Tab-separated table of C-alpha atoms in Angstrom:
chain	number	residue	atom	x	y	z
A	1	MET	CA	10.206	-20.393	17.326
A	2	ARG	CA	8.749	-18.197	14.185
A	3	LEU	CA	9.893	-14.719	15.047
A	4	LEU	CA	8.964	-10.572	14.138
A	5	TYR	CA	11.230	-8.247	13.703
A	6	HIS	CA	9.204	-5.139	14.812
A	7	TYR	CA	8.679	-1.782	16.461
A	8	PRO	CA	5.898	-1.712	19.020
A	9	LEU	CA	5.473	1.782	17.919
A	10	SER	CA	4.534	1.146	13.934
A	11	PRO	CA	0.919	0.555	13.275
A	12	PHE	CA	2.218	-2.028	10.911
A	13	SER	CA	3.935	-4.113	13.076
A	14	ARG	CA	0.721	-3.587	15.244
A	15	LYS	CA	-1.463	-4.884	12.543
A	16	VAL	CA	0.891	-8.179	12.125
A	17	ARG	CA	1.067	-8.889	15.774
A	18	LEU	CA	-2.734	-8.993	16.048
A	19	ALA	CA	-2.759	-10.935	12.896
A	20	LEU	CA	-0.381	-13.690	14.518
A	21	ALA	CA	-2.212	-13.913	17.504
A	22	GLU	CA	-5.879	-13.990	16.242
A	23	LYS	CA	-4.746	-16.671	14.555
A	24	ARG	CA	-2.567	-18.520	17.379
A	25	LEU	CA	0.463	-18.579	15.235
A	26	PRO	CA	2.951	-18.164	18.211
A	27	PHE	CA	6.187	-15.815	17.447
A	28	GLU	CA	8.718	-13.856	19.214
A	29	LEU	CA	9.837	-10.361	19.205
A	30	ARG	CA	12.607	-7.847	18.258
A	31	THR	CA	12.871	-4.863	18.297
A	32	GLU	CA	14.110	-3.135	15.101
A	33	LYS	CA	14.760	0.497	14.893
A	34	PRO	CA	13.901	1.045	10.668
A	35	TRP	CA	15.331	4.100	11.224
A	36	GLU	CA	19.274	3.057	11.759
A	37	ARG	CA	19.262	1.255	8.625
A	38	ARG	CA	21.148	-2.332	9.863
A	39	ALA	CA	22.676	-4.018	7.120
A	40	GLU	CA	21.608	-7.152	8.701
A	41	TYR	CA	18.348	-6.316	8.704
A	42	LEU	CA	17.911	-4.691	5.023
A	43	ASP	CA	19.487	-8.190	4.057
A	44	LEU	CA	15.704	-9.571	5.079
A	45	ASN	CA	13.783	-6.417	3.891
A	46	PRO	CA	15.749	-4.314	1.302
A	47	SER	CA	12.960	-1.479	1.392
A	48	GLY	CA	14.673	-0.735	5.780
A	49	GLU	CA	10.280	-1.094	7.335
A	50	VAL	CA	9.238	-3.207	9.572
A	51	PRO	CA	8.146	-5.652	10.286
A	52	THR	CA	9.683	-8.543	8.829
A	53	LEU	CA	8.600	-12.532	9.385
A	54	ILE	CA	11.252	-15.073	10.055
A	55	GLU	CA	9.302	-18.688	9.614
A	56	ASP	CA	10.996	-22.186	11.745
A	57	ASN	CA	12.248	-22.767	8.857
A	58	GLY	CA	14.784	-19.170	8.394
A	59	PHE	CA	11.975	-17.890	5.646
A	60	ALA	CA	11.654	-14.182	5.816
A	61	VAL	CA	8.408	-12.682	4.591
A	62	PRO	CA	8.988	-8.889	4.382
A	63	GLU	CA	6.094	-5.844	4.661
A	64	ALA	CA	3.101	-5.988	6.596
A	65	ALA	CA	0.764	-6.028	3.637
A	66	VAL	CA	2.834	-9.198	2.258
A	67	ILE	CA	2.676	-11.390	5.798
A	68	CYS	CA	-0.945	-10.387	6.276
A	69	GLU	CA	-1.468	-11.670	2.093
A	70	TYR	CA	0.935	-14.882	3.099
A	71	LEU	CA	-0.631	-15.987	6.606
A	72	GLU	CA	-4.009	-16.267	4.864
A	73	GLU	CA	-2.697	-18.491	2.314
A	74	ALA	CA	-0.323	-20.385	4.333
A	75	TYR	CA	-2.655	-20.454	7.806
A	76	PRO	CA	-6.323	-20.296	6.633
A	77	ASP	CA	-7.639	-21.477	9.656
A	78	THR	CA	-9.520	-18.353	11.101
A	79	GLY	CA	-9.758	-16.225	7.904
A	80	LEU	CA	-9.128	-12.511	8.429
A	81	LEU	CA	-9.660	-11.458	4.904
A	82	GLY	CA	-13.787	-12.979	4.538
A	83	GLU	CA	-15.213	-15.245	3.293
A	84	THR	CA	-16.940	-14.468	-0.442
A	85	LEU	CA	-15.702	-11.974	-3.187
A	86	ALA	CA	-17.434	-9.486	-1.916
A	87	GLU	CA	-16.040	-9.759	1.727
A	88	ARG	CA	-12.448	-9.544	0.419
A	89	VAL	CA	-12.959	-6.721	-1.398
A	90	GLU	CA	-14.538	-4.671	1.396
A	91	VAL	CA	-11.600	-6.114	4.126
A	92	ARG	CA	-8.916	-5.620	2.031
A	93	ARG	CA	-10.650	-2.113	0.701
A	94	LEU	CA	-10.644	-0.588	4.249
A	95	VAL	CA	-7.113	-2.265	4.931
A	96	THR	CA	-6.080	0.154	1.971
A	97	TRP	CA	-7.633	2.837	3.222
A	98	PHE	CA	-5.576	2.884	6.867
A	99	ASP	CA	-2.849	1.377	5.925
A	100	SER	CA	-3.043	3.758	3.103
A	101	LYS	CA	-4.997	7.095	3.224
A	102	PHE	CA	-4.895	6.932	6.472
A	103	ALA	CA	-1.593	6.535	7.446
A	104	LEU	CA	-0.280	9.096	4.965
A	105	GLU	CA	-2.778	11.876	6.205
A	106	VAL	CA	-2.927	11.469	10.133
A	107	THR	CA	-0.426	8.330	11.114
A	108	ASP	CA	2.579	10.358	9.530
A	109	ASN	CA	1.443	13.417	10.704
A	110	LEU	CA	1.149	13.292	14.129
A	111	LEU	CA	2.836	9.812	15.387
A	112	GLY	CA	5.566	10.072	13.033
A	113	GLU	CA	6.153	14.234	14.036
A	114	LYS	CA	5.307	13.423	17.667
A	115	VAL	CA	7.454	10.551	18.315
A	116	LEU	CA	9.775	8.986	15.621
A	117	LYS	CA	10.851	12.216	14.284
A	118	ARG	CA	12.296	12.585	17.620
A	119	LEU	CA	13.553	9.191	17.994
A	120	ALA	CA	14.980	9.337	14.676
A	121	GLY	CA	17.135	12.532	15.788
A	122	ARG	CA	15.017	14.093	12.980
A	123	GLY	CA	14.406	17.517	15.229
A	124	GLY	CA	10.864	18.326	16.488
A	125	ALA	CA	7.408	18.229	15.744
A	126	ASP	CA	6.491	20.591	12.483
A	127	ALA	CA	3.141	22.622	13.397
A	128	GLY	CA	1.787	22.922	9.761
A	129	ALA	CA	2.191	18.877	9.736
A	130	LEU	CA	0.207	18.509	12.884
A	131	ARG	CA	-2.399	20.818	12.127
A	132	ILE	CA	-3.093	18.686	8.983
A	133	GLY	CA	-3.062	16.062	10.514
A	134	TYR	CA	-5.617	16.652	12.997
A	135	THR	CA	-7.649	17.676	10.839
A	136	ALA	CA	-7.549	14.902	8.919
A	137	LEU	CA	-8.249	12.396	11.901
A	138	GLY	CA	-11.091	14.603	12.836
A	139	HIS	CA	-12.230	13.206	9.296
A	140	HIS	CA	-11.306	9.718	9.631
A	141	LEU	CA	-12.890	9.393	12.525
A	142	GLU	CA	-16.234	11.009	11.087
A	143	TYR	CA	-15.849	8.281	8.580
A	144	LEU	CA	-14.964	5.239	11.430
A	145	GLY	CA	-18.205	6.559	13.199
A	146	TRP	CA	-20.112	5.880	10.036
A	147	LEU	CA	-18.421	2.316	9.938
A	148	ALA	CA	-19.152	1.858	13.177
A	149	GLU	CA	-22.808	3.040	14.069
A	150	ASN	CA	-24.149	0.598	10.608
A	151	ARG	CA	-22.065	-2.626	10.665
A	152	LYS	CA	-20.954	-4.972	13.427
A	153	TRP	CA	-17.190	-5.074	12.651
A	154	LEU	CA	-15.585	-2.338	10.180
A	155	ALA	CA	-16.107	-4.653	7.142
A	156	GLY	CA	-19.139	-6.299	8.298
A	157	ALA	CA	-20.520	-8.997	10.169
A	158	ASN	CA	-16.821	-10.423	11.130
A	159	LEU	CA	-13.834	-8.861	13.156
A	160	SER	CA	-11.610	-8.897	9.673
A	161	LEU	CA	-7.863	-7.492	9.173
A	162	ALA	CA	-10.090	-4.283	8.564
A	163	ASP	CA	-10.397	-3.710	12.337
A	164	LEU	CA	-6.900	-5.155	13.089
A	165	SER	CA	-5.545	-2.079	10.453
A	166	ALA	CA	-7.159	0.467	11.868
A	167	ALA	CA	-7.138	-0.843	15.848
A	168	ALA	CA	-3.399	-0.120	15.397
A	169	HIS	CA	-3.342	2.937	13.448
A	170	LEU	CA	-5.757	4.135	16.531
A	171	SER	CA	-4.413	2.414	19.517
A	172	CYS	CA	-0.419	4.077	18.434
A	173	LEU	CA	-2.404	7.247	18.228
A	174	ASP	CA	-3.540	6.980	21.254
A	175	TYR	CA	-0.115	6.175	22.898
A	176	VAL	CA	0.733	9.994	22.279
A	177	GLY	CA	-3.408	11.362	23.371
A	178	ASP	CA	-4.147	11.824	20.218
A	179	VAL	CA	-8.327	10.779	20.418
A	180	GLU	CA	-10.585	11.999	22.111
A	181	TRP	CA	-12.789	9.245	22.885
A	182	LYS	CA	-15.562	11.246	24.115
A	183	LYS	CA	-16.095	13.118	20.692
A	184	VAL	CA	-16.969	9.434	18.928
A	185	PRO	CA	-18.718	7.192	21.040
A	186	ALA	CA	-19.326	4.453	18.328
A	187	VAL	CA	-15.566	4.392	17.613
A	188	ARG	CA	-15.200	4.197	20.870
A	189	GLU	CA	-17.443	0.958	21.517
A	190	TRP	CA	-15.680	-0.711	18.695
A	191	TYR	CA	-12.539	0.478	19.814
A	192	ALA	CA	-13.212	-1.120	23.155
A	193	ARG	CA	-14.188	-4.638	22.078
A	194	VAL	CA	-10.687	-4.512	19.518
A	195	LYS	CA	-8.827	-3.311	22.752
A	196	SER	CA	-10.773	-6.265	24.963
A	197	ARG	CA	-9.476	-9.028	23.103
A	198	PRO	CA	-6.523	-11.309	23.914
A	199	SER	CA	-4.738	-10.936	21.160
A	200	PHE	CA	-4.371	-6.895	22.245
A	201	ARG	CA	-3.052	-7.337	25.574
A	202	PRO	CA	0.423	-6.842	24.684
A	203	LEU	CA	0.669	-4.156	22.974
A	204	LEU	CA	-1.347	-2.281	25.737
A	205	ALA	CA	1.637	-3.306	28.335
A	206	GLU	CA	4.326	-1.773	26.106
A	207	ARG	CA	6.420	1.116	27.492
A	208	VAL	CA	8.352	3.229	24.952
A	209	PRO	CA	11.253	4.836	26.997
A	210	GLY	CA	10.911	8.843	26.893
A	211	PHE	CA	7.113	8.462	25.744
A	212	ALA	CA	4.731	7.965	28.501
A	213	PRO	CA	0.862	7.421	27.401
A	214	PRO	CA	-1.800	8.669	29.331
A	215	ALA	CA	-2.928	6.858	32.605
A	216	TYR	CA	-6.457	5.374	30.388
A	217	TYR	CA	-4.018	3.775	27.452
A	218	PRO	CA	-4.049	-0.052	28.608
A	219	ASP	CA	-7.591	0.612	30.115
A	220	LEU	CA	-10.688	-0.919	28.744
A	221	ASP	CA	-13.211	1.438	30.320
A	222	PHE	CA	-11.779	4.973	29.074
B	1	MET	CA	-19.400	-5.022	-20.634
B	2	ARG	CA	-16.414	-4.803	-17.736
B	3	LEU	CA	-15.823	-0.749	-17.001
B	4	LEU	CA	-12.263	0.592	-15.212
B	5	TYR	CA	-12.560	4.309	-14.045
B	6	HIS	CA	-8.510	5.429	-14.985
B	7	TYR	CA	-6.708	8.140	-15.733
B	8	PRO	CA	-4.147	8.041	-18.420
B	9	LEU	CA	-0.876	8.838	-16.652
B	10	SER	CA	-1.762	6.779	-13.285
B	11	PRO	CA	0.739	4.397	-12.545
B	12	PHE	CA	-1.836	2.576	-10.612
B	13	SER	CA	-4.674	2.506	-13.602
B	14	ARG	CA	-1.660	1.064	-15.860
B	15	LYS	CA	-1.068	-1.802	-13.760
B	16	VAL	CA	-5.234	-2.989	-13.920
B	17	ARG	CA	-4.535	-2.132	-16.972
B	18	LEU	CA	-2.172	-4.380	-17.998
B	19	ALA	CA	-3.425	-6.862	-15.469
B	20	LEU	CA	-6.271	-6.941	-16.984
B	21	ALA	CA	-5.420	-7.382	-20.751
B	22	GLU	CA	-2.699	-9.817	-19.298
B	23	LYS	CA	-5.306	-12.004	-18.402
B	24	ARG	CA	-7.347	-11.998	-21.151
B	25	LEU	CA	-10.437	-9.666	-19.667
B	26	PRO	CA	-11.958	-7.650	-22.162
B	27	PHE	CA	-13.233	-4.091	-20.535
B	28	GLU	CA	-13.961	-0.360	-21.700
B	29	LEU	CA	-12.279	2.620	-20.158
B	30	ARG	CA	-13.575	5.631	-18.116
B	31	THR	CA	-11.170	8.911	-17.780
B	32	GLU	CA	-11.481	9.861	-13.815
B	33	LYS	CA	-9.892	13.042	-12.786
B	34	PRO	CA	-8.913	11.845	-9.774
B	35	TRP	CA	-8.656	15.734	-8.164
B	36	GLU	CA	-12.403	16.329	-9.334
B	37	ARG	CA	-13.099	14.574	-6.335
B	38	ARG	CA	-16.465	13.931	-8.481
B	39	ALA	CA	-19.501	12.560	-6.235
B	40	GLU	CA	-20.560	10.032	-8.159
B	41	TYR	CA	-16.844	8.456	-8.063
B	42	LEU	CA	-17.020	8.914	-4.299
B	43	ASP	CA	-19.644	6.779	-4.033
B	44	LEU	CA	-17.883	4.421	-6.127
B	45	ASN	CA	-14.607	4.812	-4.258
B	46	PRO	CA	-14.876	6.446	-1.018
B	47	SER	CA	-11.021	7.567	-1.015
B	48	GLY	CA	-10.998	9.136	-4.099
B	49	GLU	CA	-8.336	7.389	-5.980
B	50	VAL	CA	-8.649	5.681	-9.260
B	51	PRO	CA	-8.978	2.835	-10.415
B	52	THR	CA	-12.293	1.455	-9.800
B	53	LEU	CA	-13.361	-1.298	-11.670
B	54	ILE	CA	-17.225	-1.989	-11.966
B	55	GLU	CA	-18.053	-5.835	-13.143
B	56	ASP	CA	-20.527	-6.628	-15.920
B	57	ASN	CA	-23.160	-7.060	-12.384
B	58	GLY	CA	-22.428	-3.824	-11.176
B	59	PHE	CA	-19.760	-5.025	-8.351
B	60	ALA	CA	-17.464	-2.223	-8.067
B	61	VAL	CA	-13.779	-2.768	-7.119
B	62	PRO	CA	-11.746	0.021	-5.490
B	63	GLU	CA	-7.926	0.598	-5.332
B	64	ALA	CA	-5.484	-0.779	-7.642
B	65	ALA	CA	-3.669	-3.549	-4.747
B	66	VAL	CA	-7.234	-4.474	-3.956
B	67	ILE	CA	-8.379	-5.223	-7.774
B	68	CYS	CA	-5.134	-7.149	-8.743
B	69	GLU	CA	-6.186	-9.165	-5.422
B	70	TYR	CA	-9.426	-9.056	-6.585
B	71	LEU	CA	-8.820	-10.660	-10.249
B	72	GLU	CA	-6.526	-13.213	-9.021
B	73	GLU	CA	-9.502	-15.121	-6.833
B	74	ALA	CA	-11.945	-14.223	-9.328
B	75	TYR	CA	-9.877	-15.016	-12.388
B	76	PRO	CA	-7.407	-17.370	-11.360
B	77	ASP	CA	-6.419	-18.870	-14.875
B	78	THR	CA	-2.827	-16.820	-15.936
B	79	GLY	CA	-1.701	-16.483	-12.152
B	80	LEU	CA	-0.069	-13.050	-11.855
B	81	LEU	CA	1.324	-13.486	-8.298
B	82	GLY	CA	3.295	-16.831	-8.940
B	83	GLU	CA	2.489	-20.565	-7.568
B	84	THR	CA	4.308	-21.439	-4.431
B	85	LEU	CA	3.797	-19.335	-0.989
B	86	ALA	CA	8.064	-18.264	-1.725
B	87	GLU	CA	7.029	-16.861	-5.377
B	88	ARG	CA	3.957	-14.960	-4.409
B	89	VAL	CA	5.634	-13.425	-1.167
B	90	GLU	CA	8.471	-11.945	-3.986
B	91	VAL	CA	6.403	-10.905	-5.704
B	92	ARG	CA	4.278	-8.914	-3.442
B	93	ARG	CA	7.140	-7.735	-1.919
B	94	LEU	CA	8.066	-6.009	-4.842
B	95	VAL	CA	4.937	-4.951	-5.952
B	96	THR	CA	4.884	-3.197	-2.634
B	97	TRP	CA	8.428	-1.332	-2.886
B	98	PHE	CA	6.863	0.021	-6.633
B	99	ASP	CA	3.966	1.088	-5.353
B	100	SER	CA	4.806	2.477	-2.103
B	101	LYS	CA	8.022	3.023	-1.840
B	102	PHE	CA	9.382	4.236	-5.371
B	103	ALA	CA	5.743	5.928	-5.892
B	104	LEU	CA	6.895	8.405	-2.807
B	105	GLU	CA	10.002	8.419	-3.901
B	106	VAL	CA	10.338	8.788	-6.753
B	107	THR	CA	6.966	8.771	-9.195
B	108	ASP	CA	5.225	11.540	-6.703
B	109	ASN	CA	8.255	13.860	-6.946
B	110	LEU	CA	8.607	13.670	-10.751
B	111	LEU	CA	5.156	12.800	-12.141
B	112	GLY	CA	3.633	14.164	-9.374
B	113	GLU	CA	5.579	17.737	-9.363
B	114	LYS	CA	5.826	17.545	-13.562
B	115	VAL	CA	2.227	16.634	-14.698
B	116	LEU	CA	-0.537	15.998	-11.561
B	117	LYS	CA	0.701	19.557	-10.292
B	118	ARG	CA	-0.784	21.378	-12.704
B	119	LEU	CA	-3.377	19.480	-14.372
B	120	ALA	CA	-5.088	19.594	-10.586
B	121	GLY	CA	-4.014	23.857	-10.654
B	122	ARG	CA	-1.599	23.329	-7.867
B	123	GLY	CA	0.845	25.473	-9.823
B	124	GLY	CA	4.119	24.289	-11.072
B	125	ALA	CA	6.757	22.113	-9.977
B	126	ASP	CA	8.681	22.203	-7.041
B	127	ALA	CA	12.890	21.976	-7.580
B	128	GLY	CA	13.473	21.083	-3.670
B	129	ALA	CA	10.814	17.969	-4.448
B	130	LEU	CA	12.464	17.281	-8.644
B	131	ARG	CA	15.807	16.935	-6.338
B	132	ILE	CA	14.781	13.835	-4.315
B	133	GLY	CA	13.012	12.726	-7.145
B	134	TYR	CA	15.803	12.557	-9.482
B	135	THR	CA	18.478	10.800	-6.644
B	136	ALA	CA	15.705	8.713	-5.761
B	137	LEU	CA	14.717	7.545	-9.633
B	138	GLY	CA	18.541	6.672	-9.429
B	139	HIS	CA	18.555	4.565	-6.437
B	140	HIS	CA	15.722	3.037	-7.630
B	141	LEU	CA	16.608	2.007	-11.231
B	142	GLU	CA	20.070	0.499	-9.589
B	143	TYR	CA	17.915	-1.825	-8.066
B	144	LEU	CA	15.962	-2.544	-10.644
B	145	GLY	CA	19.448	-3.693	-12.859
B	146	TRP	CA	20.378	-5.929	-10.397
B	147	LEU	CA	17.042	-7.871	-10.563
B	148	ALA	CA	16.831	-7.701	-14.590
B	149	GLU	CA	20.137	-9.186	-14.288
B	150	ASN	CA	19.935	-12.006	-12.027
B	151	ARG	CA	16.479	-13.041	-13.055
B	152	LYS	CA	14.264	-13.511	-16.160
B	153	TRP	CA	11.218	-11.511	-14.802
B	154	LEU	CA	11.597	-9.016	-11.915
B	155	ALA	CA	9.751	-11.838	-9.459
B	156	GLY	CA	12.113	-14.524	-10.632
B	157	ALA	CA	11.331	-17.010	-13.892
B	158	ASN	CA	7.798	-16.022	-14.712
B	159	LEU	CA	5.795	-12.545	-16.152
B	160	SER	CA	4.402	-11.298	-12.356
B	161	LEU	CA	2.475	-8.156	-10.806
B	162	ALA	CA	5.978	-7.180	-10.511
B	163	ASP	CA	6.433	-6.298	-13.237
B	164	LEU	CA	3.674	-4.782	-14.711
B	165	SER	CA	3.630	-2.809	-11.476
B	166	ALA	CA	7.225	-1.416	-12.175
B	167	ALA	CA	6.531	-0.513	-15.587
B	168	ALA	CA	3.769	1.141	-15.019
B	169	HIS	CA	5.686	3.322	-13.140
B	170	LEU	CA	8.486	3.608	-15.523
B	171	SER	CA	5.634	3.932	-18.785
B	172	CYS	CA	4.529	7.328	-16.924
B	173	LEU	CA	8.351	8.432	-16.067
B	174	ASP	CA	9.213	7.938	-19.538
B	175	TYR	CA	6.389	10.158	-20.775
B	176	VAL	CA	8.070	13.245	-19.390
B	177	GLY	CA	11.486	11.821	-20.373
B	178	ASP	CA	12.386	11.191	-17.284
B	179	VAL	CA	14.449	7.353	-17.717
B	180	GLU	CA	17.750	7.890	-18.933
B	181	TRP	CA	17.948	3.850	-20.652
B	182	LYS	CA	21.059	4.577	-22.408
B	183	LYS	CA	22.632	4.382	-18.341
B	184	VAL	CA	20.437	1.447	-17.433
B	185	PRO	CA	20.990	-1.611	-20.137
B	186	ALA	CA	19.539	-4.345	-18.067
B	187	VAL	CA	16.519	-2.254	-17.410
B	188	ARG	CA	16.030	-1.292	-20.719
B	189	GLU	CA	16.862	-4.308	-22.247
B	190	TRP	CA	13.779	-6.320	-19.314
B	191	TYR	CA	11.256	-2.558	-20.090
B	192	ALA	CA	11.602	-3.549	-24.037
B	193	ARG	CA	10.219	-7.149	-23.129
B	194	VAL	CA	7.281	-5.290	-21.254
B	195	LYS	CA	6.939	-3.178	-23.538
B	196	SER	CA	6.146	-5.136	-26.789
B	197	ARG	CA	3.757	-7.315	-24.597
B	198	PRO	CA	0.132	-6.925	-26.283
B	199	SER	CA	-1.015	-5.294	-23.382
B	200	PHE	CA	1.182	-2.317	-23.580
B	201	ARG	CA	-0.243	-1.123	-26.907
B	202	PRO	CA	-2.799	0.796	-25.482
B	203	LEU	CA	-1.024	2.781	-23.595
B	204	LEU	CA	1.878	3.739	-25.474
B	205	ALA	CA	-0.702	4.847	-27.649
B	206	GLU	CA	-2.193	7.269	-25.483
B	207	ARG	CA	-1.998	10.902	-25.284
B	208	VAL	CA	-2.820	13.482	-22.054
B	209	PRO	CA	-3.723	17.301	-24.096
B	210	GLY	CA	-0.891	19.705	-23.236
B	211	PHE	CA	1.135	17.051	-22.316
B	212	ALA	CA	3.627	15.725	-25.304
B	213	PRO	CA	5.915	12.080	-24.441
B	214	PRO	CA	9.629	12.436	-26.408
B	215	ALA	CA	9.203	11.013	-29.647
B	216	TYR	CA	11.216	7.548	-28.655
B	217	TYR	CA	8.516	7.020	-26.255
B	218	PRO	CA	5.819	4.568	-28.143
B	219	ASP	CA	8.947	2.755	-29.754
B	220	LEU	CA	9.903	-0.563	-28.735
B	221	ASP	CA	13.475	0.152	-30.344
B	222	PHE	CA	14.289	2.584	-27.742
């Protein structure tokens, strides 16, 4: 069986889980705590980052961005990058937006400080980082709102990797109660649609010991 | 004529210039200072990052990673991502390594602190960041050395985007004199081969006012 080394509150792991499920590719999960830097895992992915996908034949595909491009090439049915060159540019632009800019400005400063830092035993959250993270989250939610108001899905007419990237980050922030959905109705309406997909269910059922999500976290009506 | 908005000492701009030149796609350059956050440029790329490619017909392709995937799909002659799925995974893994891990741990801490911070008027280099950057550079050069000793090009038998990514970062660090080539002969031998390609020449001829590179910077024998 196909195997994915992942961490439950890693948005990059979540994105790949969503992509695999949307493509109806069965897989098993194995939890990897990247901060432990296990030698056996570093052999699979020298960067130490999660996730890494291991195909049935043992072929290892490391890094979320690499896995997603690989899945499109190896399993082109249910494409998640769009059809035309212009669609594919817009999907990849937004994936880069969420996995680079949003990750650095928001996810690292909020989820990173509140959860991953504590799990890795590197102390408590830094107030300055949280402040920067919340300010950036406000700007990003505005941009997301604009996209959600003007398009059916974030990159255009079809669900794409852009939606999965964005929803993966937001779902992790939602786990720590950081998204004020009432303030951003268009984003909430879009997120409700992603959240209600069968691919999303396993993510919503998962819990990280020591960190309880808000009561509304798994609800489709939130 | 195809147009590339770039910044001379941006490794991401350099990677795209090398990719365009290797694919023999003619282009003109326009310098963009990303820290100025020009409204007209933000219309082309909302993230404000360089580079952005404008095709003859006006089609805008923002972000280095997006441009490189676009170029492979739009102009498949002279492929830079490899042929087989396994080759493409290895090329993209190394591109991710250099453009995420190396960029964050080395380029941001050295080039970012010494040059880009000053250009953007955000003060002088932080000693702690420089220390972290030099330590990380040592580890990365070791890994590069291992790759260069065991393979003809970084990802395997052929020149690929992995070489262009790595060389783009190293060329910017070399501009500020941060690479001790004598300590890493295998890396130097590989870099000399990349440096001697016609695609590299325009990069070596460029100067940023106020920052003079070391005398050996443009030399093919260094």
